[in-house]
CSV table of C-alpha atoms in Angstrom, one decimal:
chain,number,residue,atom,x,y,z
A,1,UNK,CA,2.4,-1.6,28.1
A,2,UNK,CA,2.1,-2.9,24.5
A,3,UNK,CA,-0.1,-5.9,24.1
A,4,UNK,CA,1.5,-7.8,21.3
A,5,UNK,CA,1.6,-11.4,20.1
A,6,UNK,CA,5.2,-10.9,19.1
A,7,UNK,CA,7.6,-11.9,21.9
A,8,UNK,CA,10.4,-9.7,23.1
A,9,UNK,CA,12.7,-12.1,21.5
A,10,UNK,CA,10.9,-11.7,18.2
A,11,UNK,CA,11.2,-7.9,18.4
A,12,UNK,CA,14.9,-8.1,19.2
A,13,UNK,CA,15.4,-10.5,16.3
A,14,UNK,CA,13.6,-8.0,14.0
A,15,UNK,CA,15.9,-5.2,15.2
A,16,UNK,CA,19.0,-7.2,14.9
A,17,UNK,CA,18.2,-8.0,11.3
A,18,UNK,CA,17.4,-4.3,10.5
A,19,UNK,CA,20.8,-2.6,9.9
A,20,UNK,CA,19.4,1.0,10.2
A,21,UNK,CA,17.8,0.5,13.6
A,22,UNK,CA,19.6,2.2,16.5
A,23,UNK,CA,21.3,4.9,14.4
A,24,UNK,CA,18.1,7.1,14.5
A,25,UNK,CA,14.5,6.4,15.5
A,26,UNK,CA,12.6,5.5,12.4
A,27,UNK,CA,9.0,6.5,12.5
A,28,UNK,CA,9.2,7.4,8.8
A,29,UNK,CA,7.1,5.9,6.0
A,30,UNK,CA,6.7,2.5,7.6
A,31,UNK,CA,10.3,1.6,7.5
A,32,UNK,CA,10.9,2.6,3.9
A,33,UNK,CA,14.5,1.7,3.1
A,34,UNK,CA,14.9,-0.4,6.3
A,35,UNK,CA,14.9,-3.7,4.6
A,36,UNK,CA,15.8,-6.7,6.8
A,37,UNK,CA,19.2,-8.3,6.2
A,38,UNK,CA,17.9,-11.3,4.3
A,39,UNK,CA,16.2,-9.0,1.8
A,40,UNK,CA,19.4,-6.9,1.4
A,41,UNK,CA,21.5,-10.0,1.0
A,42,UNK,CA,19.2,-11.5,-1.7
A,43,UNK,CA,19.3,-8.3,-3.7
A,44,UNK,CA,23.0,-7.8,-3.4
A,45,UNK,CA,23.6,-11.5,-4.2
A,46,UNK,CA,21.7,-11.3,-7.5
A,47,UNK,CA,23.3,-8.0,-8.5
A,48,UNK,CA,26.7,-9.6,-7.9
A,49,UNK,CA,25.6,-12.6,-10.0
A,50,UNK,CA,24.6,-10.2,-12.8
A,51,UNK,CA,28.0,-8.6,-12.7
A,52,UNK,CA,29.7,-12.0,-13.0
A,53,UNK,CA,27.7,-13.8,-15.6
A,54,UNK,CA,25.3,-11.2,-17.2
A,55,UNK,CA,21.7,-10.1,-16.6
A,56,UNK,CA,19.9,-12.6,-18.9
A,57,UNK,CA,21.9,-15.5,-17.5
A,58,UNK,CA,21.4,-14.4,-13.9
A,59,UNK,CA,17.7,-14.1,-14.5
A,60,UNK,CA,17.6,-17.6,-15.9
A,61,UNK,CA,19.6,-18.9,-12.9
A,62,UNK,CA,17.1,-17.3,-10.5
A,63,UNK,CA,14.0,-19.0,-11.8
A,64,UNK,CA,13.1,-20.6,-8.5
A,65,UNK,CA,13.6,-17.3,-6.6
A,66,UNK,CA,11.4,-15.4,-9.1
A,67,UNK,CA,8.7,-18.0,-8.8
A,68,UNK,CA,8.8,-17.7,-5.0
A,69,UNK,CA,7.6,-14.1,-5.4
A,70,UNK,CA,4.3,-15.3,-6.9
A,71,UNK,CA,3.7,-18.1,-4.4
A,72,UNK,CA,4.7,-15.9,-1.5
A,73,UNK,CA,2.4,-13.0,-2.5
A,74,UNK,CA,-0.4,-15.4,-3.1
A,75,UNK,CA,0.1,-16.9,0.4
A,76,UNK,CA,0.2,-13.4,1.9
A,77,UNK,CA,-3.2,-12.3,0.5
A,78,UNK,CA,-4.9,-15.6,0.1
A,79,UNK,CA,-5.0,-15.7,-3.7
A,80,UNK,CA,-3.6,-18.0,-6.4
A,81,UNK,CA,-0.1,-17.5,-7.7
A,82,UNK,CA,-1.3,-16.9,-11.3
A,83,UNK,CA,-3.5,-14.1,-10.1
A,84,UNK,CA,-0.4,-12.1,-9.1
A,85,UNK,CA,1.6,-9.7,-11.3
A,86,UNK,CA,5.0,-8.1,-10.5
A,87,UNK,CA,4.9,-4.4,-11.3
A,88,UNK,CA,7.5,-1.7,-10.7
A,89,UNK,CA,5.5,0.1,-8.0
A,90,UNK,CA,2.1,0.4,-6.3
A,91,UNK,CA,0.9,3.3,-8.4
A,92,UNK,CA,1.7,1.6,-11.7
A,93,UNK,CA,0.1,-1.6,-10.5
A,94,UNK,CA,-3.1,0.3,-9.6
A,95,UNK,CA,-2.9,2.1,-13.0
A,96,UNK,CA,-2.7,-1.2,-14.9
A,97,UNK,CA,-6.0,-2.3,-13.3
A,98,UNK,CA,-7.8,1.0,-13.5
A,99,UNK,CA,-6.9,1.9,-17.0
A,100,UNK,CA,-7.7,-1.6,-18.1
A,101,UNK,CA,-11.4,-1.0,-17.5
A,102,UNK,CA,-13.3,0.0,-20.6
A,103,UNK,CA,-15.1,3.0,-19.3
A,104,UNK,CA,-17.9,4.6,-21.3
A,105,UNK,CA,-19.3,8.1,-21.1
A,106,UNK,CA,-21.6,8.5,-18.1
A,107,UNK,CA,-20.1,5.6,-16.2
A,108,UNK,CA,-19.7,6.4,-12.5
A,109,UNK,CA,-17.0,5.6,-9.9
A,110,UNK,CA,-17.7,5.5,-6.2
A,111,UNK,CA,-14.8,6.4,-3.9
A,112,UNK,CA,-14.2,8.1,-0.5
A,113,UNK,CA,-12.4,11.0,0.9
A,114,UNK,CA,-9.3,9.0,1.8
A,115,UNK,CA,-8.5,8.2,-1.8
A,116,UNK,CA,-4.8,8.6,-2.7
A,117,UNK,CA,-3.8,11.5,-4.9
A,118,UNK,CA,-2.4,9.4,-7.8
A,119,UNK,CA,-5.6,7.5,-7.9
A,120,UNK,CA,-7.8,10.5,-7.8
A,121,UNK,CA,-6.0,12.4,-10.6
A,122,UNK,CA,-6.5,9.2,-12.7
A,123,UNK,CA,-10.2,9.5,-12.1
A,124,UNK,CA,-10.0,13.1,-13.2
A,125,UNK,CA,-8.1,12.2,-16.3
A,126,UNK,CA,-10.6,9.5,-17.2
A,127,UNK,CA,-13.4,12.0,-16.6
A,128,UNK,CA,-11.7,14.3,-19.2
A,129,UNK,CA,-11.1,11.5,-21.6
A,130,UNK,CA,-14.3,9.5,-21.4
A,131,UNK,CA,-16.8,11.6,-19.5
A,132,UNK,CA,-17.1,9.5,-16.5
A,133,UNK,CA,-18.4,10.8,-13.2
A,134,UNK,CA,-16.9,10.6,-9.7
A,135,UNK,CA,-19.1,10.1,-6.7
A,136,UNK,CA,-17.4,10.9,-3.4
A,137,UNK,CA,-18.9,9.2,-0.4
A,138,UNK,CA,-18.6,11.2,2.9
A,139,UNK,CA,-17.1,9.8,6.0
A,140,UNK,CA,-19.3,8.5,8.8
A,141,UNK,CA,-19.2,9.8,12.3
A,142,UNK,CA,-16.1,7.8,13.1
A,143,UNK,CA,-14.2,9.1,10.1
A,144,UNK,CA,-14.2,5.9,7.9
A,145,UNK,CA,-16.1,5.7,4.6
A,146,UNK,CA,-19.8,5.7,5.3
A,147,UNK,CA,-21.1,2.3,4.3
A,148,UNK,CA,-24.7,3.5,4.0
A,149,UNK,CA,-23.3,6.3,1.8
A,150,UNK,CA,-21.6,3.7,-0.5
A,151,UNK,CA,-24.9,1.9,-1.0
A,152,UNK,CA,-26.8,5.1,-1.6
A,153,UNK,CA,-24.2,6.3,-4.2
A,154,UNK,CA,-24.6,3.2,-6.4
A,155,UNK,CA,-26.8,3.8,-9.5
A,156,UNK,CA,-27.4,1.9,-12.7
A,157,UNK,CA,-24.4,3.8,-14.2
A,158,UNK,CA,-21.9,2.8,-11.4
A,159,UNK,CA,-19.1,0.8,-12.9
A,160,UNK,CA,-16.4,0.7,-10.1
A,161,UNK,CA,-15.9,1.0,-6.4
A,162,UNK,CA,-12.4,2.2,-5.7
A,163,UNK,CA,-11.1,2.4,-2.1
A,164,UNK,CA,-7.9,3.3,-0.4
A,165,UNK,CA,-7.6,0.8,2.4
A,166,UNK,CA,-5.2,2.8,4.6
A,167,UNK,CA,-4.5,6.5,3.6
A,168,UNK,CA,-1.1,8.1,3.9
A,169,UNK,CA,-2.4,11.0,6.0
A,170,UNK,CA,-4.3,9.2,8.8
A,171,UNK,CA,-4.3,6.2,11.0
A,172,UNK,CA,-7.6,5.1,9.5
A,173,UNK,CA,-8.1,1.5,8.3
A,174,UNK,CA,-11.1,1.6,6.0
A,175,UNK,CA,-13.7,-1.2,6.3
A,176,UNK,CA,-12.6,-3.0,3.1
A,177,UNK,CA,-14.5,-6.2,3.8
A,178,UNK,CA,-17.8,-4.4,4.3
A,179,UNK,CA,-17.3,-2.5,1.1
A,180,UNK,CA,-16.6,-5.8,-0.6
A,181,UNK,CA,-19.9,-7.1,0.5
A,182,UNK,CA,-21.6,-4.1,-1.1
A,183,UNK,CA,-19.7,-4.5,-4.3
A,184,UNK,CA,-20.6,-8.2,-4.4
A,185,UNK,CA,-24.3,-7.5,-3.9
A,186,UNK,CA,-24.3,-4.8,-6.6
A,187,UNK,CA,-22.2,-6.9,-9.0
A,188,UNK,CA,-19.6,-4.1,-9.3
A,189,UNK,CA,-15.9,-4.1,-9.9
A,190,UNK,CA,-14.0,-3.4,-6.8
A,191,UNK,CA,-10.4,-2.0,-6.8
A,192,UNK,CA,-8.5,-1.8,-3.5
A,193,UNK,CA,-5.4,0.3,-3.0
A,194,UNK,CA,-3.4,-1.7,-0.3
A,195,UNK,CA,-0.2,0.3,-0.6
A,196,UNK,CA,-0.1,1.1,3.2
A,197,UNK,CA,-2.0,-2.0,4.4
A,198,UNK,CA,0.1,-4.8,2.8
A,199,UNK,CA,2.6,-5.8,5.5
A,200,UNK,CA,0.9,-3.7,8.1
A,201,UNK,CA,-2.2,-5.8,8.7
A,202,UNK,CA,-3.4,-9.2,7.5
A,203,UNK,CA,-5.0,-9.3,4.1
A,204,UNK,CA,-7.3,-12.0,2.7
A,205,UNK,CA,-8.8,-11.6,-0.7
A,206,UNK,CA,-11.7,-14.0,0.2
A,207,UNK,CA,-12.7,-11.8,3.1
A,208,UNK,CA,-12.2,-8.5,1.4
A,209,UNK,CA,-14.0,-9.5,-1.8
A,210,UNK,CA,-12.0,-7.1,-4.1
A,211,UNK,CA,-11.4,-8.0,-7.7
A,212,UNK,CA,-8.1,-6.1,-8.0
A,213,UNK,CA,-5.6,-5.1,-5.3
A,214,UNK,CA,-2.4,-3.1,-5.7
A,215,UNK,CA,0.5,-2.9,-3.3
A,216,UNK,CA,4.1,-1.8,-2.9
A,217,UNK,CA,7.3,-3.6,-1.7
A,218,UNK,CA,8.9,-0.6,-0.1
A,219,UNK,CA,6.7,0.3,2.8
A,220,UNK,CA,5.4,-2.1,5.5
A,221,UNK,CA,6.6,-5.2,3.6
A,222,UNK,CA,10.1,-3.7,3.8
A,223,UNK,CA,11.1,-4.9,0.3
A,224,UNK,CA,13.2,-2.9,-2.2
A,225,UNK,CA,12.1,0.4,-3.6
A,226,UNK,CA,11.0,0.1,-7.2
A,227,UNK,CA,8.9,-3.0,-6.6
A,228,UNK,CA,5.2,-3.6,-6.4
A,229,UNK,CA,2.4,-6.1,-7.2
A,230,UNK,CA,-1.1,-6.4,-8.6
A,231,UNK,CA,-3.7,-9.0,-7.8
A,232,UNK,CA,-6.4,-9.6,-10.4
A,233,UNK,CA,-9.1,-12.2,-9.8
A,234,UNK,CA,-9.7,-14.9,-12.4
A,235,UNK,CA,-13.3,-13.8,-12.2
A,236,UNK,CA,-12.7,-10.4,-13.9
A,237,UNK,CA,-9.5,-11.1,-15.8
A,238,UNK,CA,-11.2,-11.0,-19.2
A,239,UNK,CA,-13.1,-7.8,-18.3
A,240,UNK,CA,-9.9,-5.9,-18.2
A,241,UNK,CA,-7.7,-4.9,-21.2
A,242,UNK,CA,-4.2,-4.0,-20.2
A,243,UNK,CA,-3.5,-0.4,-21.2
A,244,UNK,CA,-0.2,-1.5,-22.8
A,245,UNK,CA,1.3,-4.9,-23.6
A,246,UNK,CA,4.6,-6.4,-24.6
A,247,UNK,CA,6.1,-9.8,-25.1
A,248,UNK,CA,5.6,-10.7,-21.4
A,249,UNK,CA,1.9,-9.8,-21.6
A,250,UNK,CA,1.0,-11.2,-25.0
A,251,UNK,CA,1.9,-13.8,-27.5
A,252,UNK,CA,2.5,-12.6,-31.1
A,253,UNK,CA,0.5,-14.9,-33.3
A,254,UNK,CA,1.2,-13.5,-36.8
A,255,UNK,CA,1.4,-10.2,-38.6
A,256,UNK,CA,-2.1,-9.2,-37.7
A,257,UNK,CA,-2.9,-10.8,-34.4
A,258,UNK,CA,-1.8,-11.4,-30.8
A,259,UNK,CA,-3.3,-13.1,-27.7
A,260,UNK,CA,-2.9,-12.1,-24.1
A,261,UNK,CA,-1.4,-14.6,-21.8
A,262,UNK,CA,-4.1,-16.4,-19.8
A,263,UNK,CA,-3.3,-15.0,-16.3
A,264,UNK,CA,-2.4,-11.9,-14.4
A,265,UNK,CA,1.1,-11.7,-15.9
A,266,UNK,CA,-0.6,-10.0,-18.9
A,267,UNK,CA,-0.2,-6.9,-16.7
A,268,UNK,CA,3.6,-7.2,-16.4
A,269,UNK,CA,6.4,-6.0,-18.6
A,270,UNK,CA,9.2,-8.3,-19.7
A,271,UNK,CA,12.0,-5.9,-18.7
A,272,UNK,CA,12.1,-5.5,-14.9
A,273,UNK,CA,14.1,-5.1,-11.8
A,274,UNK,CA,14.9,-8.8,-11.3
A,275,UNK,CA,16.9,-8.3,-8.1
A,276,UNK,CA,14.0,-6.3,-6.8
A,277,UNK,CA,11.5,-9.0,-7.6
A,278,UNK,CA,13.7,-11.5,-5.8
A,279,UNK,CA,14.1,-9.2,-2.8
A,280,UNK,CA,10.3,-8.6,-2.6
A,281,UNK,CA,9.7,-12.3,-2.6
A,282,UNK,CA,12.2,-12.6,0.3
A,283,UNK,CA,10.5,-9.7,2.2
A,284,UNK,CA,7.1,-11.4,1.8
A,285,UNK,CA,8.5,-14.6,3.1
A,286,UNK,CA,10.1,-12.8,6.0
A,287,UNK,CA,6.8,-11.2,7.0
A,288,UNK,CA,4.9,-14.5,6.7
A,289,UNK,CA,7.6,-16.2,8.8
A,290,UNK,CA,6.8,-13.9,11.8
A,291,UNK,CA,3.1,-14.2,11.0
A,292,UNK,CA,1.0,-11.3,9.7
A,293,UNK,CA,-1.6,-11.6,12.5
A,294,UNK,CA,1.2,-11.2,15.0
A,295,UNK,CA,2.9,-8.3,13.1
A,296,UNK,CA,-0.4,-6.6,12.6
A,297,UNK,CA,-1.3,-6.8,16.3
A,298,UNK,CA,2.0,-5.3,17.3
A,299,UNK,CA,1.9,-2.5,14.8
A,300,UNK,CA,-1.7,-1.5,15.7
A,301,UNK,CA,-0.8,-1.7,19.4
A,302,UNK,CA,2.2,0.5,19.0
A,303,UNK,CA,0.0,3.0,17.1
A,304,UNK,CA,-2.6,3.1,19.9
A,305,UNK,CA,0.2,3.5,22.5
A,306,UNK,CA,1.7,6.5,20.7
A,307,UNK,CA,-1.7,8.1,20.3
A,308,UNK,CA,-2.4,7.6,24.0
A,309,UNK,CA,0.9,9.2,25.0
A,310,UNK,CA,0.6,12.2,22.6
A,311,UNK,CA,-3.0,12.8,23.8
A,312,UNK,CA,-1.6,13.7,27.2
A,313,UNK,CA,0.6,16.5,25.9
A,314,UNK,CA,-0.7,20.1,25.9
A,315,UNK,CA,-0.7,21.7,22.5
A,316,UNK,CA,-1.0,18.5,20.5
A,317,UNK,CA,-3.9,17.8,18.1
A,318,UNK,CA,-4.3,14.2,16.9
A,319,UNK,CA,-5.8,13.8,13.4
A,320,UNK,CA,-6.4,10.0,13.0
A,321,UNK,CA,-9.9,8.9,12.3
A,322,UNK,CA,-12.0,5.8,11.8
A,323,UNK,CA,-13.3,2.9,14.0
A,324,UNK,CA,-10.2,0.9,13.3
A,325,UNK,CA,-6.7,2.5,13.4
A,326,UNK,CA,-3.3,1.1,12.5
A,327,UNK,CA,0.3,2.1,12.9
A,328,UNK,CA,0.2,5.5,11.2
A,329,UNK,CA,-0.2,8.3,13.7
A,330,UNK,CA,-0.9,11.9,12.5
A,331,UNK,CA,-0.8,15.1,14.6
A,332,UNK,CA,0.1,18.8,14.7
A,333,UNK,CA,1.6,21.1,17.3
A,334,UNK,CA,-0.2,24.3,18.0
A,335,UNK,CA,1.5,27.3,16.4
A,336,UNK,CA,4.0,25.2,14.5
A,337,UNK,CA,4.0,23.9,10.9
A,338,UNK,CA,4.4,20.2,10.4
A,339,UNK,CA,7.6,20.9,8.4
A,340,UNK,CA,9.1,22.7,11.4
A,341,UNK,CA,8.1,19.8,13.7
A,342,UNK,CA,9.7,17.3,11.3
A,343,UNK,CA,12.9,19.4,11.2
A,344,UNK,CA,13.1,19.6,14.9
A,345,UNK,CA,12.5,15.9,15.3
A,346,UNK,CA,15.2,15.2,12.7
A,347,UNK,CA,17.7,17.3,14.7
A,348,UNK,CA,16.8,15.0,17.7
A,349,UNK,CA,17.6,11.9,15.7
A,350,UNK,CA,14.0,11.0,14.9
A,351,UNK,CA,12.6,10.5,11.4
A,352,UNK,CA,9.0,11.3,10.5
A,353,UNK,CA,7.2,12.5,7.4
A,354,UNK,CA,4.8,15.3,6.5
A,355,UNK,CA,1.5,14.7,4.6
A,356,UNK,CA,0.2,17.8,2.9
A,357,UNK,CA,-3.0,18.9,1.3
A,358,UNK,CA,-1.4,18.4,-2.1
A,359,UNK,CA,-1.7,14.7,-1.6
A,360,UNK,CA,-5.1,14.8,0.1
A,361,UNK,CA,-7.2,17.5,-1.6
A,362,UNK,CA,-10.5,16.0,-0.8
A,363,UNK,CA,-9.6,15.1,2.8
A,364,UNK,CA,-7.2,17.4,4.7
A,365,UNK,CA,-8.7,20.7,3.5
A,366,UNK,CA,-12.2,19.3,4.2
A,367,UNK,CA,-11.1,18.9,7.8
A,368,UNK,CA,-9.5,22.4,7.9
A,369,UNK,CA,-5.9,21.1,7.7
A,370,UNK,CA,-3.1,22.1,5.4
A,371,UNK,CA,-0.7,19.3,6.5
A,372,UNK,CA,0.0,16.9,9.3
A,373,UNK,CA,3.1,15.2,10.9
A,374,UNK,CA,3.0,11.5,10.1
A,375,UNK,CA,4.7,8.9,12.4
A,376,UNK,CA,4.6,5.4,10.9
A,377,UNK,CA,5.4,2.7,13.3
A,378,UNK,CA,6.5,-0.8,12.5
A,379,UNK,CA,6.9,-4.0,14.5
A,380,UNK,CA,10.6,-3.3,15.1
A,381,UNK,CA,9.8,-0.1,17.0
A,382,UNK,CA,9.8,-0.2,20.8
A,383,UNK,CA,8.1,1.4,23.8
A,384,UNK,CA,11.4,3.1,24.6
A,385,UNK,CA,11.5,4.8,21.2
A,386,UNK,CA,7.9,6.0,21.7
A,387,UNK,CA,8.9,7.4,25.1
A,388,UNK,CA,11.9,9.2,23.5
A,389,UNK,CA,9.6,10.5,20.7
A,390,UNK,CA,7.0,11.8,23.2
A,391,UNK,CA,9.7,13.4,25.4
A,392,UNK,CA,11.1,15.2,22.3
A,393,UNK,CA,7.7,16.5,21.3
A,394,UNK,CA,7.0,17.6,24.9
A,395,UNK,CA,10.2,19.6,25.0
A,396,UNK,CA,9.1,21.6,21.9
A,397,UNK,CA,6.2,22.9,23.9
């Protein structure tokens, strides 16, 4: 049985307010596209308002809802509202922080094998542009980033520790808090990619100790696609120079000068998906309403339950790693490509994803894998859906 702090009534409520639930079994991308009804209603309501009175006027009328995004995100991660920026997606949010660092030739970045593809190619671009060096820390015996290795990798030239909290291709939850302690002791900038962890597990900036954190609206937070956010600590705000600015980010003083706004909104752009920002604010409030501790407990419990069930099937290889695991479950079937497994599950009314080596060049090939099937569970999933999923996988054997 699932040990969960969400009651059966809570789960039923989540399912009732998720229009796509019940048509197929959604183990795909943490519920991407499965926004709860209050989020859908908020987005549609604002789009209807834009159609009636115009985009500028609708944005002016939605001031309180737009502000709620900042206060909600701050409450979700334990920051201050002015330390939050609204950005169009998690990758661009991460980019605004990373490319805002004034790297010099010879500077070094410490990262791990779980780093996301978009982040790592940015490292490579900065290496080509500025001559920085990338230090990859190996996993420890459990599969998480080796904390002793992180300490050993730090030199006088180290400028940044960059960590993906939860990779897309494993159930791993990296020890972000312990890495934060190392960064704090070494007085280094610390950038955390929380794309898969925001909405999946509780986040607290004070405990994590990162200076910058990026996230998306469309995955575990169940907000609209085309939405994301960036946290930048007051402590490092003036150490970063936004890679590009506009009238949202800066005040134009005269013909020869400008000044950046005195908060994290210097990383925003003025033109934005206003309905999406409102919807993401509602999604954050929705998650907080159920309680992130409770949601996180259920998601992790569901993940553990699915792993346990799959481990009992012949011909199944599980590929999750780390001391702490979440709601993403990765596996392969002997003699069958992950793409074929995905197609057969889809034919059975079950949605999953495939993570390939193209998005994990320093992880999956290192483990002798080309690709894995990825099942991403959310709090609205049930034991019955897991049983049906396992039954379908078993029938393939």
